[in-house]
């Protein structure tokens, strides 16, 4: 049965237990019992499918995995304890000592740190290049390059990478293209459709949507997930909790409608910011003068919920905007139904050396808004307090 995106989010990948429940059951069990010694042996040897232990499989986690895989257009998904666990598991499953990675400069700060400070200790080296410059990716390829890693649009500057072009480059060089699709979610963008090999998620953000649980996932083809990523999960144990999987299942049900609403709100807020006399620059892929708007429109169904802007006056002015808010949540989190406001240079990118931060385009006057679903007028009024000095 082939369903549309919203139907898949609401009903995909779920098998009822036999109790006729109309919402997914939670299986808070660490292990599963066997009918006999022979059945236990058959499960462990893999001759018979079935659950053994929740470090590797759990029915609630499986329901989340199946639904997310269907939404991303992948054959399989594996739930993980967090978004970072999903990226780590992907890297440690696919890479080995001596391998080289090319990573976008515009990735989540912790992801950049994982490559630069953690994987480097195990002999995996990484070069960082601009997401918008495919020639720079091609120039960075070495014989030992095995993975290209990116997010699109980037956070917080909304730079757009050409997934198909970088997938082609990866495959010409016998490398994987991995896309962190946290920002757009499958409701707006499906990287596998453009040739990416694997998608990673921080389910903590839009998949949950209400800021409740930490979790993550990897999505891709059955062979890679079953033969490379699943054995890593089973052995290393960065597993998703069944409680969290249940919350994420509830989140997936409303993902389509939420992402459309987030995009509409963000589009309207971006235009309001462009017209605001105190705002110097606005970053949003949906603006007509965004340098990669056409590419974004080709890859995405809508432009997403994150808008960034720059005010004159550097950190002092940016902090004034943040501190003048009375409703918006001051948090580094994004993807929540409630609007959040962040000063990237002193929080999410605070540990990036100042020079590198400037090279990335993250200036002291930059403010990031993850636009929620409150009344737009209330979001605007809260921002205007600091912008117009009416605090
Ligand atoms: C938050 C985030 C992550 C990390 O996810 P956690 O669930 O916090 O581990 C990875 N990538 C992106 C784009 C994120 O926003």
CSV table of C-alpha atoms and ligand atoms in Angstrom, one decimal:
chain,number,residue,atom,x,y,z
A,1,UNK,CA,0.0,0.0,0.0
A,2,UNK,CA,1.4,3.3,-1.0
A,3,UNK,CA,0.3,6.2,1.2
A,4,UNK,CA,0.9,9.9,1.1
A,5,UNK,CA,3.4,11.6,3.5
A,6,UNK,CA,0.8,12.6,6.1
A,7,UNK,CA,-0.9,9.3,6.1
A,8,UNK,CA,2.4,7.5,6.5
A,9,UNK,CA,3.2,9.8,9.5
A,10,UNK,CA,-0.1,8.9,11.1
A,11,UNK,CA,-0.4,5.2,10.4
A,12,UNK,CA,2.9,3.9,8.9
A,13,UNK,CA,4.9,1.1,10.2
A,14,UNK,CA,2.7,-0.1,13.0
A,15,UNK,CA,1.4,-3.6,13.9
A,16,UNK,CA,-1.2,-3.9,16.6
A,17,UNK,CA,-0.5,-6.4,19.4
A,18,UNK,CA,-3.9,-8.2,19.1
A,19,UNK,CA,-5.5,-6.2,21.9
A,20,UNK,CA,-7.2,-3.8,19.3
A,21,UNK,CA,-5.5,-0.8,20.9
A,22,UNK,CA,-5.9,2.4,18.9
A,23,UNK,CA,-2.7,4.0,20.1
A,24,UNK,CA,0.7,2.2,20.0
A,25,UNK,CA,1.5,0.1,23.0
A,26,UNK,CA,4.6,0.8,25.1
A,27,UNK,CA,6.8,-2.2,25.8
A,28,UNK,CA,8.9,-1.2,28.9
A,29,UNK,CA,10.7,-4.5,29.1
A,30,UNK,CA,14.5,-5.0,29.1
A,31,UNK,CA,14.3,-8.6,27.8
A,32,UNK,CA,12.0,-11.1,26.2
A,33,UNK,CA,11.3,-14.7,27.2
A,34,UNK,CA,11.5,-17.8,25.1
A,35,UNK,CA,9.1,-20.8,24.9
A,36,UNK,CA,12.0,-23.2,25.1
A,37,UNK,CA,15.8,-23.6,25.1
A,38,UNK,CA,15.6,-24.4,21.4
A,39,UNK,CA,13.7,-21.2,20.7
A,40,UNK,CA,16.2,-19.2,22.7
A,41,UNK,CA,19.0,-20.7,20.7
A,42,UNK,CA,17.3,-20.0,17.4
A,43,UNK,CA,16.7,-16.4,18.3
A,44,UNK,CA,20.4,-15.9,19.3
A,45,UNK,CA,21.7,-17.6,16.2
A,46,UNK,CA,19.4,-15.5,14.1
A,47,UNK,CA,17.7,-18.6,12.5
A,48,UNK,CA,14.4,-17.3,13.9
A,49,UNK,CA,13.4,-13.6,13.9
A,50,UNK,CA,12.2,-12.0,17.2
A,51,UNK,CA,13.1,-9.9,20.1
A,52,UNK,CA,15.8,-10.9,22.6
A,53,UNK,CA,16.8,-7.9,24.5
A,54,UNK,CA,15.9,-4.2,24.3
A,55,UNK,CA,19.5,-3.0,23.7
A,56,UNK,CA,19.0,-4.2,20.2
A,57,UNK,CA,15.2,-4.5,19.5
A,58,UNK,CA,12.0,-3.5,21.2
A,59,UNK,CA,8.5,-3.5,19.6
A,60,UNK,CA,7.8,0.2,20.5
A,61,UNK,CA,11.2,1.3,19.1
A,62,UNK,CA,10.6,-0.9,16.0
A,63,UNK,CA,7.3,0.9,15.4
A,64,UNK,CA,9.1,4.2,15.5
A,65,UNK,CA,11.8,2.9,13.2
A,66,UNK,CA,9.4,1.5,10.7
A,67,UNK,CA,7.3,4.7,10.5
A,68,UNK,CA,10.4,7.0,10.2
A,69,UNK,CA,11.9,4.7,7.5
A,70,UNK,CA,8.6,4.9,5.5
A,71,UNK,CA,8.5,8.7,5.9
A,72,UNK,CA,12.1,9.1,4.7
A,73,UNK,CA,11.7,6.6,1.8
A,74,UNK,CA,14.3,4.3,3.3
A,75,UNK,CA,14.1,0.5,3.7
A,76,UNK,CA,15.1,0.5,7.4
A,77,UNK,CA,15.7,2.8,10.3
A,78,UNK,CA,17.5,2.2,13.6
A,79,UNK,CA,16.5,4.3,16.7
A,80,UNK,CA,19.4,5.6,18.8
A,81,UNK,CA,19.7,7.2,22.3
A,82,UNK,CA,20.3,10.7,20.8
A,83,UNK,CA,21.1,12.5,17.6
A,84,UNK,CA,24.8,12.4,18.5
A,85,UNK,CA,24.6,8.7,19.2
A,86,UNK,CA,23.1,8.2,15.7
A,87,UNK,CA,26.0,10.1,14.1
A,88,UNK,CA,28.6,8.3,16.2
A,89,UNK,CA,27.1,4.9,15.4
A,90,UNK,CA,27.0,5.7,11.7
A,91,UNK,CA,30.7,6.8,11.7
A,92,UNK,CA,32.0,3.9,13.8
A,93,UNK,CA,30.0,1.4,11.8
A,94,UNK,CA,31.2,2.6,8.4
A,95,UNK,CA,34.7,4.1,9.0
A,96,UNK,CA,38.0,2.7,10.2
A,97,UNK,CA,41.4,4.0,11.2
A,98,UNK,CA,43.0,5.9,8.3
A,99,UNK,CA,39.8,6.9,6.7
A,100,UNK,CA,39.1,10.5,5.7
A,101,UNK,CA,35.8,12.5,6.0
A,102,UNK,CA,34.7,15.7,4.3
A,103,UNK,CA,32.2,17.5,6.5
A,104,UNK,CA,30.3,20.7,5.8
A,105,UNK,CA,31.4,23.8,7.8
A,106,UNK,CA,27.8,24.4,8.5
A,107,UNK,CA,27.0,21.5,10.7
A,108,UNK,CA,25.8,21.4,14.3
A,109,UNK,CA,28.7,22.4,16.6
A,110,UNK,CA,28.8,19.1,18.5
A,111,UNK,CA,28.9,17.2,15.2
A,112,UNK,CA,31.9,19.3,14.1
A,113,UNK,CA,33.5,18.6,17.5
A,114,UNK,CA,32.8,14.8,17.2
A,115,UNK,CA,34.8,14.8,13.9
A,116,UNK,CA,37.5,17.2,15.0
A,117,UNK,CA,38.1,16.2,18.6
A,118,UNK,CA,36.9,12.6,19.1
A,119,UNK,CA,37.1,10.6,15.9
A,120,UNK,CA,40.5,12.2,15.2
A,121,UNK,CA,41.8,10.3,18.3
A,122,UNK,CA,41.1,7.1,16.5
A,123,UNK,CA,42.9,8.0,13.3
A,124,UNK,CA,39.8,9.3,11.3
A,125,UNK,CA,40.7,12.7,9.9
A,126,UNK,CA,38.2,15.3,8.7
A,127,UNK,CA,38.3,18.4,6.4
A,128,UNK,CA,35.6,21.0,6.7
A,129,UNK,CA,34.4,22.8,3.6
A,130,UNK,CA,31.7,25.2,2.6
A,131,UNK,CA,28.3,23.6,2.0
A,132,UNK,CA,27.6,25.8,-0.9
A,133,UNK,CA,30.8,25.1,-2.9
A,134,UNK,CA,30.7,21.7,-4.6
A,135,UNK,CA,34.1,22.4,-6.1
A,136,UNK,CA,35.6,22.7,-2.7
A,137,UNK,CA,34.3,19.2,-1.8
A,138,UNK,CA,35.8,17.8,-5.0
A,139,UNK,CA,39.1,19.4,-4.2
A,140,UNK,CA,39.1,17.9,-0.7
A,141,UNK,CA,38.7,14.3,-1.9
A,142,UNK,CA,41.6,12.1,-1.1
A,143,UNK,CA,42.2,8.4,-1.9
A,144,UNK,CA,41.2,7.5,1.7
A,145,UNK,CA,38.0,9.6,1.7
A,146,UNK,CA,35.1,7.4,2.7
A,147,UNK,CA,32.4,9.7,3.9
A,148,UNK,CA,30.8,13.1,3.0
A,149,UNK,CA,28.7,14.5,5.8
A,150,UNK,CA,26.3,17.5,5.7
A,151,UNK,CA,23.2,19.3,6.9
A,152,UNK,CA,21.0,21.3,4.6
A,153,UNK,CA,20.0,24.0,5.1
A,154,UNK,CA,22.7,24.8,7.6
A,155,UNK,CA,22.1,26.0,11.1
A,156,UNK,CA,22.0,29.0,11.8
A,157,UNK,CA,22.8,30.6,8.4
A,158,UNK,CA,20.5,28.5,6.2
A,159,UNK,CA,23.1,27.7,3.6
A,160,UNK,CA,21.9,25.1,1.2
A,161,UNK,CA,24.0,22.1,-0.1
A,162,UNK,CA,23.3,20.4,-3.4
A,163,UNK,CA,22.5,16.8,-2.2
A,164,UNK,CA,22.5,15.2,-5.7
A,165,UNK,CA,25.8,16.8,-6.7
A,166,UNK,CA,27.5,15.7,-3.5
A,167,UNK,CA,25.9,12.2,-3.7
A,168,UNK,CA,27.4,11.9,-7.2
A,169,UNK,CA,30.8,13.1,-5.9
A,170,UNK,CA,30.7,10.6,-3.1
A,171,UNK,CA,29.8,7.7,-5.3
A,172,UNK,CA,32.4,8.5,-7.9
A,173,UNK,CA,34.9,8.2,-5.1
A,174,UNK,CA,33.5,5.1,-3.4
A,175,UNK,CA,32.4,7.1,-0.4
A,176,UNK,CA,29.1,7.4,1.6
A,177,UNK,CA,27.0,10.6,1.6
A,178,UNK,CA,25.4,11.0,5.0
A,179,UNK,CA,22.8,13.8,5.5
A,180,UNK,CA,21.7,15.0,9.0
A,181,UNK,CA,18.0,15.8,8.2
A,182,UNK,CA,17.1,17.2,11.6
A,183,UNK,CA,16.4,20.7,10.2
A,184,UNK,CA,13.8,19.8,7.5
A,185,UNK,CA,12.6,16.4,8.6
A,186,UNK,CA,11.1,14.0,6.0
A,187,UNK,CA,8.0,16.2,6.0
A,188,UNK,CA,10.0,18.8,4.0
A,189,UNK,CA,13.0,17.0,2.5
A,190,UNK,CA,14.0,13.4,1.7
A,191,UNK,CA,17.7,13.3,1.1
A,192,UNK,CA,17.6,9.6,0.1
A,193,UNK,CA,15.5,10.7,-3.0
A,194,UNK,CA,18.4,12.8,-4.1
A,195,UNK,CA,21.0,10.1,-3.8
A,196,UNK,CA,22.1,10.3,-0.2
A,197,UNK,CA,23.1,6.9,1.3
A,198,UNK,CA,22.1,7.5,4.9
A,199,UNK,CA,20.0,10.0,6.8
A,200,UNK,CA,20.6,10.7,10.5
A,201,UNK,CA,18.2,12.4,12.9
A,202,UNK,CA,18.1,14.1,16.2
A,203,UNK,CA,14.6,13.0,17.1
A,204,UNK,CA,14.9,15.5,20.0
A,205,UNK,CA,14.0,18.4,17.7
A,206,UNK,CA,11.1,18.4,15.3
A,207,UNK,CA,10.3,14.7,15.4
A,208,UNK,CA,9.3,15.1,19.0
A,209,UNK,CA,8.2,18.7,18.4
A,210,UNK,CA,7.4,19.4,22.0
A,211,UNK,CA,10.8,19.3,23.7
A,212,UNK,CA,10.2,16.2,25.8
A,213,UNK,CA,12.7,13.5,25.0
A,214,UNK,CA,16.3,13.0,23.6
A,215,UNK,CA,16.7,10.5,20.8
A,216,UNK,CA,18.0,9.9,17.3
A,217,UNK,CA,17.9,7.6,14.4
A,218,UNK,CA,19.7,6.4,11.2
A,219,UNK,CA,17.8,5.7,8.1
A,220,UNK,CA,18.9,3.9,4.9
A,221,UNK,CA,19.0,0.7,2.9
A,222,UNK,CA,18.4,-2.7,4.7
A,223,UNK,CA,21.8,-4.1,3.8
A,224,UNK,CA,23.9,-1.3,5.4
A,225,UNK,CA,21.6,-1.0,8.4
A,226,UNK,CA,21.3,-4.7,9.1
A,227,UNK,CA,24.9,-5.7,8.3
A,228,UNK,CA,26.9,-2.7,9.5
A,229,UNK,CA,24.9,-0.4,11.8
A,230,UNK,CA,22.8,-2.9,13.7
A,231,UNK,CA,25.8,-5.0,14.8
A,232,UNK,CA,27.3,-1.8,16.2
A,233,UNK,CA,24.1,-0.9,18.1
A,234,UNK,CA,23.9,-4.5,19.5
A,235,UNK,CA,27.5,-4.4,20.6
A,236,UNK,CA,28.0,-0.8,21.7
A,237,UNK,CA,24.5,-0.1,23.0
A,238,UNK,CA,23.5,3.5,22.2
A,239,UNK,CA,19.9,2.4,22.2
A,240,UNK,CA,16.6,4.3,22.2
A,241,UNK,CA,14.3,3.9,25.2
A,242,UNK,CA,10.8,2.5,24.5
A,243,UNK,CA,9.2,5.4,26.4
A,244,UNK,CA,11.0,7.9,24.2
A,245,UNK,CA,10.1,5.9,21.1
A,246,UNK,CA,6.5,6.1,22.0
A,247,UNK,CA,6.7,9.9,22.5
A,248,UNK,CA,8.4,10.2,19.1
A,249,UNK,CA,5.7,8.1,17.5
A,250,UNK,CA,3.1,10.6,18.8
A,251,UNK,CA,5.3,13.4,17.4
A,252,UNK,CA,5.5,11.8,13.9
A,253,UNK,CA,1.7,11.8,13.8
A,254,UNK,CA,1.6,15.6,13.6
A,255,UNK,CA,4.9,16.2,11.9
A,256,UNK,CA,3.5,17.1,8.5
A,257,UNK,CA,1.0,19.6,9.8
A,258,UNK,CA,3.5,21.1,12.2
A,259,UNK,CA,6.3,21.5,9.6
A,260,UNK,CA,3.9,23.3,7.3
A,261,UNK,CA,2.8,25.6,10.1
A,262,UNK,CA,6.4,26.2,11.3
A,263,UNK,CA,7.3,27.1,7.7
A,264,UNK,CA,4.4,29.5,7.2
A,265,UNK,CA,5.1,31.3,10.5
A,266,UNK,CA,8.9,31.5,9.7
A,267,UNK,CA,8.2,32.8,6.2
A,268,UNK,CA,6.0,35.6,7.7
A,269,UNK,CA,8.5,36.4,10.5
A,270,UNK,CA,11.4,36.5,8.0
A,271,UNK,CA,9.5,39.1,5.9
A,272,UNK,CA,8.6,41.1,9.0
A,273,UNK,CA,12.3,41.1,10.0
A,274,UNK,CA,13.5,42.2,6.5
A,275,UNK,CA,11.2,45.2,6.9
A,276,UNK,CA,12.3,46.0,10.5
A,277,UNK,CA,14.6,49.1,10.5
A,278,UNK,CA,16.8,47.7,13.3
A,279,UNK,CA,17.6,44.4,11.5
A,280,UNK,CA,20.6,44.4,9.2
A,281,UNK,CA,20.3,41.0,7.5
A,282,UNK,CA,17.9,38.1,7.6
A,283,UNK,CA,18.8,34.4,6.8
A,284,UNK,CA,15.9,32.3,5.5
A,285,UNK,CA,15.8,30.1,2.5
A,286,UNK,CA,12.3,31.3,1.7
A,287,UNK,CA,13.3,34.9,1.0
A,288,UNK,CA,13.3,35.8,-2.7
A,289,UNK,CA,16.9,37.0,-2.5
A,290,UNK,CA,18.4,34.0,-0.7
A,291,UNK,CA,21.4,32.9,-2.8
A,292,UNK,CA,20.3,29.3,-3.0
A,293,UNK,CA,16.5,29.7,-3.0
A,294,UNK,CA,16.0,27.7,-6.3
A,295,UNK,CA,18.1,24.8,-5.0
A,296,UNK,CA,16.2,24.9,-1.7
A,297,UNK,CA,12.9,24.9,-3.5
A,298,UNK,CA,14.0,21.9,-5.6
A,299,UNK,CA,15.0,19.9,-2.5
A,300,UNK,CA,12.4,21.0,0.0
A,301,UNK,CA,8.6,21.1,0.1
A,302,UNK,CA,8.7,24.2,2.2
A,303,UNK,CA,11.5,26.4,3.8
A,304,UNK,CA,11.3,25.2,7.4
A,305,UNK,CA,11.0,26.9,10.8
A,306,UNK,CA,14.4,28.5,11.6
A,307,UNK,CA,15.1,32.2,10.8
A,308,UNK,CA,18.3,34.0,11.8
A,309,UNK,CA,19.0,37.7,11.7
A,310,UNK,CA,21.7,40.2,12.4
A,311,UNK,CA,21.4,43.4,14.4
A,312,UNK,CA,23.9,46.3,14.4
A,313,UNK,CA,25.9,46.7,17.6
A,314,UNK,CA,27.3,43.2,18.0
A,315,UNK,CA,26.9,41.0,21.0
A,316,UNK,CA,25.5,43.8,23.2
A,317,UNK,CA,22.7,44.5,20.8
A,318,UNK,CA,22.0,40.8,20.2
A,319,UNK,CA,21.9,40.1,23.9
A,320,UNK,CA,19.5,43.1,24.4
A,321,UNK,CA,17.1,41.5,21.9
A,322,UNK,CA,17.3,38.1,23.7
A,323,UNK,CA,17.0,39.6,27.2
A,324,UNK,CA,14.1,41.9,26.3
A,325,UNK,CA,11.9,38.9,25.4
A,326,UNK,CA,9.2,38.0,27.9
A,327,UNK,CA,7.5,35.1,26.1
A,328,UNK,CA,10.2,33.4,23.9
A,329,UNK,CA,12.2,30.7,25.5
A,330,UNK,CA,15.9,31.4,25.8
A,331,UNK,CA,17.3,28.0,24.9
A,332,UNK,CA,19.7,26.4,22.5
A,333,UNK,CA,17.1,23.9,21.5
A,334,UNK,CA,15.1,24.1,18.3
A,335,UNK,CA,12.2,22.4,16.6
A,336,UNK,CA,9.7,23.0,19.4
A,337,UNK,CA,6.1,24.2,19.0
A,338,UNK,CA,7.1,27.1,21.3
A,339,UNK,CA,9.4,29.7,19.8
A,340,UNK,CA,13.0,29.6,21.1
A,341,UNK,CA,15.7,32.3,20.8
A,342,UNK,CA,19.4,31.7,20.8
A,343,UNK,CA,22.6,33.8,20.5
A,344,UNK,CA,24.7,31.3,18.5
A,345,UNK,CA,28.1,33.1,19.0
A,346,UNK,CA,28.0,32.7,22.8
A,347,UNK,CA,26.1,29.3,23.1
A,348,UNK,CA,25.9,26.7,20.3
A,349,UNK,CA,29.1,28.1,18.6
A,350,UNK,CA,30.7,29.5,21.8
A,351,UNK,CA,33.4,26.9,21.8
A,352,UNK,CA,34.4,27.5,18.2
A,353,UNK,CA,37.5,29.8,18.2
A,354,UNK,CA,36.4,33.4,17.4
A,355,UNK,CA,38.4,33.5,14.1
A,356,UNK,CA,36.9,30.3,12.8
A,357,UNK,CA,33.4,31.4,13.9
A,358,UNK,CA,33.8,34.6,11.9
A,359,UNK,CA,35.0,32.6,8.9
A,360,UNK,CA,31.8,30.5,9.2
A,361,UNK,CA,29.8,33.7,9.1
A,362,UNK,CA,28.6,33.6,12.6
A,363,UNK,CA,28.8,37.2,13.8
A,364,UNK,CA,28.3,38.6,17.3
A,365,UNK,CA,25.1,40.4,16.2
A,366,UNK,CA,23.4,37.2,15.0
A,367,UNK,CA,20.2,35.9,16.7
A,368,UNK,CA,18.5,32.6,15.8
A,369,UNK,CA,14.8,32.0,16.1
A,370,UNK,CA,13.2,28.6,15.9
A,371,UNK,CA,9.8,29.8,15.1
A,372,UNK,CA,7.0,28.1,17.0
A,373,UNK,CA,3.3,28.0,16.7
A,374,UNK,CA,2.2,30.9,19.0
A,375,UNK,CA,0.3,33.7,17.4
A,376,UNK,CA,2.7,35.5,15.0
A,377,UNK,CA,1.8,38.9,16.5
A,378,UNK,CA,2.9,37.8,19.9
A,379,UNK,CA,6.2,36.5,18.6
A,380,UNK,CA,6.8,39.8,16.7
A,381,UNK,CA,5.8,41.9,19.8
A,382,UNK,CA,8.2,40.0,21.9
A,383,UNK,CA,11.1,40.5,19.5
A,384,UNK,CA,10.2,44.1,18.9
A,385,UNK,CA,10.7,44.9,22.6
A,386,UNK,CA,14.5,44.5,22.2
A,387,UNK,CA,14.7,45.6,18.6
A,388,UNK,CA,12.9,48.9,19.0
A,389,UNK,CA,14.2,49.5,22.5
A,390,UNK,CA,10.6,49.4,23.8
A,391,UNK,CA,11.6,47.0,26.6
B,1,LIG,C1,20.5,18.8,18.2
B,1,LIG,C2,21.2,18.3,16.9
B,1,LIG,C3,22.0,17.2,16.9
B,1,LIG,C4,22.3,16.4,18.1
B,1,LIG,O1,21.1,15.7,18.6
B,1,LIG,P1,21.0,15.3,20.1
B,1,LIG,O2,19.7,14.6,20.1
B,1,LIG,O3,21.0,16.5,21.0
B,1,LIG,O4,22.1,14.4,20.4
B,1,LIG,C5,22.5,16.8,15.7
B,1,LIG,N1,22.3,17.5,14.6
B,1,LIG,C6,21.5,18.6,14.5
B,1,LIG,C7,21.3,19.3,13.3
B,1,LIG,C8,20.9,19.0,15.7
B,1,LIG,O5,20.2,20.2,15.7
